[in-house]
Each structure stands twice: as structure tokens, then as C-alpha cells.
Amino acid sequence: MAADSYDAIVVGGGHNGLVAAAYLARTGAKTLVLEARGTTGGAATTEAPWPDAPEFRVTRLSYVMSLLPATIMNDLQLERHGYKIFPMGPYYQAFPEGGSLTLYEEDSQRAYDEIAKWSKRDADAYPKWNAWLGGLADVLGPLLLTVPPAIGSRKPADLAATLRLAWRHRGLDVRTIADVTRLMTMSIADLLDDWFESPQIKGALAVNGVIGTWAGPYEPGTAYVMAHHSIGDVGDGRLGSWGFPEGGMGAVADAIASSARANGVTIRTGAPVAKITVAPGSGRATGVVLANGEELRAKVVVTSLHPKTAFLDHVGREHLPSDFASDIEHWKTRSGVVKINLALAELPDFTANPGTNLQEHHTGSVEMAPSMEYIEKAFIDAREGRPALRPFSDGVIPTAFDRTLSPEGTHIMSLFTQWVPSEWASEPHADELEKYADRVIDTYNEVAPNFKGAILHRDVVGPYEMEQDYGLIGGNIFHGELSLEQLFHMRPAPGFADYRTPVPGLYNASSATHAGGGVCGIPGMQAAKAAIADRRKSARARR
Ligand SMILES: Cc1cc2nc3c(=O)[nH]c(=O)nc-3n(C[C@H](O)[C@H](O)[C@H](O)COP(=O)(O)OP(=O)(O)OC[C@H]3O[C@@H](n4cnc5c(N)ncnc54)[C@H](O)[C@@H]3O)c2cc1C
């Protein structure tokens, strides 16, 4: 095989690209990963954003693990390659009007006592809610590892796949189907109103419904987003709950890269791809052209990039069916997320739970989402074209466990905040982002008065930077919204949810396929499996 020729080329060295490459190489395929940036990992990245303080490292975009299946962990032997998770502590919210709420997932009596401070009725309802959600997660979780069938297709193989899926769910009763329907169609606000009465509990439980979403808690479909973030089992073994990887999220990508290399994968960084080449006659993918003009050939190409980049820029409309090109053009990819990373001289000293010594409430999510109305107002501001006056924030302090990220005695705090107008993905808005970050910090300072003074450095990453520097078009954190019309057999386009594309030989491993987004590796694994299955099939046909 010529030096510039490969069995498989993977475009993009984010965690999904790396997973795809590792699976392909395990079958003996000569595999190359091409990554535009200087490092691999994409949105799973640990960086030192302050040149004058390189001893502080932040998990710059994504910040916690949950959905990586045991299959991938075992197949790629990730623990042997350095993958280590610290399970997260409880959910914590200190309220501007005083008091706090700590939700202990593992200790039902403590959770009861905490919730009963705000509502005895809600304390009684909480275990039932958890059981209800657990039952639904048991139905939805395994679907994440299911390749969506091409619903509506009359091809025998597609019909068989649709029937197999229906058969698998034949045991579901009317009640469960009704509950799944509710979950798929309701707003998280309406759903929580059915279960709980206190604004404090509803605020706490609404957060997962709007994470990364261009929708406030009153928008239909947000109940499903909550479920997506609450699934703890994808059907191949119970996962740990949310957790912090040692070394930050970049360490997860590093473990996958190390496993890929051990399987023989070559990884080139600083190698932006400009084009995916397509043979004129057969319409098959034949390789890639890099931005510097270098041409590389491959029997299989896997793209893990945002679908607008992969298909509209790299493949080109001229090689795509017009329906598909139009679906990708209309792909919704907004978020309005701003990530704020802080280096802290000391831990937040909450008025409701005093002390700068490490305590349990520092070890989980340290929220600023005191009620659903608070979250909703933040969204309305952004939808009307203004950055939120009082943004909501999903905060975490990974250094409560992971001492590799900052010097002894100091801490890193990661604030995942929403929303700024989605149009901010097109322009930097640098000054306004700093003012927005000031307001986020002020909200924490109201409940922990040492907060502002403890900040040594800060790093604010808005949608423009996410698009320009990381390829997250529109600033969407998942390569495309998790809205109902973009899920399962529609992700990223009807007829192409099986990780294949309209271009034979080109496979899709992006978070814009089913089970993405999130750092779960499932799209990478499924795209590689589809490519491997197709090659075996054509090898059999040639015999
Ligand atoms: C702010 C933020 C917070 C998040 N928080 C969480 C979280 O806590 N937990 C969680 O599970 N998920 C989280 N996510 C989502 C998760 O990080 C992503 O869904 C996931 O990392 C995407 O992985 P990927 O491999 O599919 O794509 P990416 O990580 O986007 O990787 C694509 C890669 O392709 C590269 N690339 C782009 N263009 C080219 C080109 N022309 N040539 C070659 N390479 C190219 C990019 O540089 C990148 O490395 C978050 C995302 C963001 C942005």
C-alpha cells in the first residue's frame, strides 16, 4: 500500500473520531486520524488557558462524564490507558433568598430531610419520581445503543430492522408507552408541575432539561433532554453516575488516543481537512485533501465533524441527493452556551453552609438555577436578542477530587452557563461576554460572598469561539440540537441514521448521529462497525 494510502481515514480527532479509529484498527485496518487542531479531543479537552499561570488546567468545554458504555471501556481497555473517574457528589443550590438544597442521590433519608425543608409533599414524591424515571431510563437507555432503522423505507433489510425494534418492545404496556410519550412531548416544566410543588425542587430538577438546549423549560421536548441526561444505563451494564475524569475531559480523549495508537492508529494533528474526494463514476468516497493541498487516499472515510462542515463543505452538494443536502442545510444547531472557567484561591464560602474547607456540597454540581422561572427568564432574554440578565449556571469544582489540575490549596471551577443570543456564534461579542461573565459571578457572590475575591484567573468561551476554534457550528455543544425532530431515525437526516451516508464508503461518527451528543463514544463505535460490516459484506460478495 502506498504511503499516502490507507484502509481508513478518520476526519477529526475528537473523542468519537478516536473511538472510530481504534475500532477500525482493531480489525487490522491501516488507519489514520486527521485532526485540525494542535491536540486531539475536540470538545473533550483539558487546557491551560492562562499563559502566566500554566499550573492551572481546566476542562475547557465539556466537564463531566456519564454515558460512555462499558462495552467501549472494555473493548478499548480504557482503564489500562489511564481512564479514571471520580463519582460526583450531590446536587447543591444555595438560594439568593437564603437556605440551600442538597440532593443526595445515594442516601434517601438525607434526600428526604433536605427536600422536606422546602416541601414535605415533594419529599414524599421524590423517591417515586426517581423510580418512575429509572423505569423509563431502562426503556430508553438500551435505545442509545440501537442503530435507528430507516422508518418508512420499503427495502427488506430496513423493514426487518423496524420490525425487530418493534418486537423488542412488544412487552411494553399501555402505561409505559404513555409515559414515554409524555417524556418525548412534554416540557420539563409541565412534567415537574405534575409531580412537585416547591420552586426549589422544580428548579433543581429542571436543569437537565435545558443543558445545551436552545429552549427554556417551558418548551415541549425538554422533558426528553432531561431523560437523555438522566439515563444511567445504556443496556450493557450499569454505569456510574456522573463523574469527573482524572486530568479533566482531555484525559478521556488521551486514554482513547492511547488505546487507538496501541492498536496501530496513526494520529496527525495540525492537519485540517479541506475536502472529501468522491470518485466521479461510482460516487464513492476515495480519500481526503488537506488544507495544504496534500491528497490522501483510503478505502473507507469516516467523518466525525459537524454535519454542515462534513457534507456541505467537505463533500459538496453536487455529490449529495438534494433531499439530504436540504436536510443538512436545515439542521438546527443553536445553543447560546457560554463556558466560564475559573481558577480559585479558595473554595466558595456559602452563607447557607459556611466554610472554605472542602465539604460535601463542594463535590457535586454547584448550581445557580434557583427556580424554573429563573431559568425561563434567562432563555427569554436570549431569544429576544439580549444576553441573559441573570444566567443560569451548572457549576462544578473537579479539584474537590482531582488534584492534578491546580496547585495545592487552590481550585478550578467550571461554570456551564446559558444563555446568550444564538446569533452570537457569528461574531465574537468579547466585551459583552465579559459583562455576562461578571453577572454570572455576581449571582454566586450573592450566596457565597468570598467568591469574587477568590478568583485568580478567568476564561470565558462563547459560541463564536466554540465555532471558530472547535468546529462547533452555531455554538451547539452536541453538533446539533437534541430537539425531537432531530432524534433517533432523524439524526442527522431521515434514511441516514445508521451511521452511513449517501456517499458509499463515507461513514458518519459525529455527535450529530443517534446517541450523540455527549462524551459517550457511541457514534464513533457505530460508524466503525457499519464500515467494518460493509467491507466484510463486499469481501464476501467478491469471493
Ligand atoms: C461547553 C460544552 C460543554 C459540554 N459538556 C459536556 C459534559 O459535561 N458531558 C458530556 O458528556 N458532554 C458535554 N458536551 C458535549 C460533548 O463535549 C460533545 O458532544 C462531544 O465532545 C463531541 O465529540 P465528537 O468527537 O463527536 O466531536 P468534537 O469533539 O467536536 O470533535 C471533532 C473534531 O474535529 C476537528 N475538526 C474540525 N474541523 C476539522 C477539519 N476540517 N479537519 C480535521 N479536523 C477537524 C475538531 O478540531 C475536533 O477535534 C459539552 C460540549 C460543550 C461545547
GROMACS .gro file of N, CA and C in nm, residues 188 192 204-217 219 221-227 229-230 375 392 418-419:
model
   90
  188ILE      N    1  -4.029   2.013   3.033
  188ILE     CA    2  -3.985   1.970   3.166
  188ILE      C    3  -4.066   2.045   3.274
  192LEU      N    4  -4.270   1.853   3.562
  192LEU     CA    5  -4.237   1.872   3.704
  192LEU      C    6  -4.357   1.928   3.781
  204ALA      N    7  -3.424   2.263   4.068
  204ALA     CA    8  -3.314   2.165   4.071
  204ALA      C    9  -3.333   2.060   3.962
  205LEU      N   10  -3.455   2.013   3.945
  205LEU     CA   11  -3.477   1.902   3.853
  205LEU      C   12  -3.494   1.949   3.708
  206ALA      N   13  -3.512   2.081   3.689
  206ALA     CA   14  -3.531   2.132   3.553
  206ALA      C   15  -3.398   2.147   3.478
  207VAL      N   16  -3.288   2.157   3.553
  207VAL     CA   17  -3.159   2.189   3.488
  207VAL      C   18  -3.127   2.092   3.375
  208ASN      N   19  -3.139   1.961   3.402
  208ASN     CA   20  -3.104   1.863   3.300
  208ASN      C   21  -3.191   1.873   3.175
  209GLY      N   22  -3.305   1.941   3.186
  209GLY     CA   23  -3.394   1.954   3.070
  209GLY      C   24  -3.349   2.061   2.972
  210VAL      N   25  -3.258   2.147   3.014
  210VAL     CA   26  -3.220   2.259   2.927
  210VAL      C   27  -3.071   2.266   2.899
  211ILE      N   28  -2.995   2.170   2.951
  211ILE     CA   29  -2.850   2.173   2.930
  211ILE      C   30  -2.818   2.166   2.781
  212GLY      N   31  -2.749   2.266   2.732
  212GLY     CA   32  -2.705   2.267   2.593
  212GLY      C   33  -2.817   2.289   2.493
  213THR      N   34  -2.934   2.329   2.542
  213THR     CA   35  -3.052   2.331   2.457
  213THR      C   36  -3.095   2.474   2.429
  214TRP      N   37  -3.134   2.498   2.305
  214TRP     CA   38  -3.187   2.629   2.271
  214TRP      C   39  -3.338   2.627   2.298
  215ALA      N   40  -3.373   2.613   2.424
  215ALA     CA   41  -3.513   2.607   2.465
  215ALA      C   42  -3.520   2.626   2.616
  216GLY      N   43  -3.617   2.703   2.660
  216GLY     CA   44  -3.638   2.719   2.804
  216GLY      C   45  -3.718   2.601   2.857
  217PRO      N   46  -3.734   2.593   2.990
  217PRO     CA   47  -3.800   2.476   3.048
  217PRO      C   48  -3.948   2.462   3.011
  219GLU      N   49  -4.059   2.480   2.703
  219GLU     CA   50  -4.071   2.435   2.563
  219GLU      C   51  -4.093   2.284   2.558
  221GLY      N   52  -4.057   1.906   2.461
  221GLY     CA   53  -3.936   1.834   2.421
  221GLY      C   54  -3.827   1.840   2.527
  222THR      N   55  -3.835   1.937   2.618
  222THR     CA   56  -3.728   1.950   2.718
  222THR      C   57  -3.734   1.837   2.821
  223ALA      N   58  -3.851   1.773   2.836
  223ALA     CA   59  -3.858   1.658   2.927
  223ALA      C   60  -3.766   1.548   2.876
  224TYR      N   61  -3.761   1.530   2.742
  224TYR     CA   62  -3.672   1.426   2.688
  224TYR      C   63  -3.525   1.461   2.714
  225VAL      N   64  -3.490   1.589   2.698
  225VAL     CA   65  -3.350   1.628   2.720
  225VAL      C   66  -3.310   1.592   2.863
  226MET      N   67  -3.404   1.615   2.958
  226MET     CA   68  -3.377   1.576   3.097
  226MET      C   69  -3.350   1.425   3.104
  227ALA      N   70  -3.433   1.345   3.034
  227ALA     CA   71  -3.415   1.200   3.040
  227ALA      C   72  -3.281   1.161   2.979
  229HIS      N   73  -3.013   1.314   2.982
  229HIS     CA   74  -2.905   1.339   3.078
  229HIS      C   75  -2.920   1.258   3.206
  230SER      N   76  -3.030   1.183   3.217
  230SER     CA   77  -3.053   1.109   3.341
  230SER      C   78  -3.037   0.959   3.322
  375ILE      N   79  -3.475   3.013   3.526
  375ILE     CA   80  -3.414   2.956   3.405
  375ILE      C   81  -3.488   3.009   3.282
  392PHE      N   82  -2.840   3.118   3.407
  392PHE     CA   83  -2.834   3.003   3.497
  392PHE      C   84  -2.700   2.932   3.473
  418GLN      N   85  -2.602   2.947   3.057
  418GLN     CA   86  -2.691   2.976   2.945
  418GLN      C   87  -2.775   3.098   2.980
  419TRP      N   88  -2.822   3.186   2.894
  419TRP     CA   89  -2.797   3.179   2.753
  419TRP      C   90  -2.750   3.316   2.705
   0.00000   0.00000   0.00000
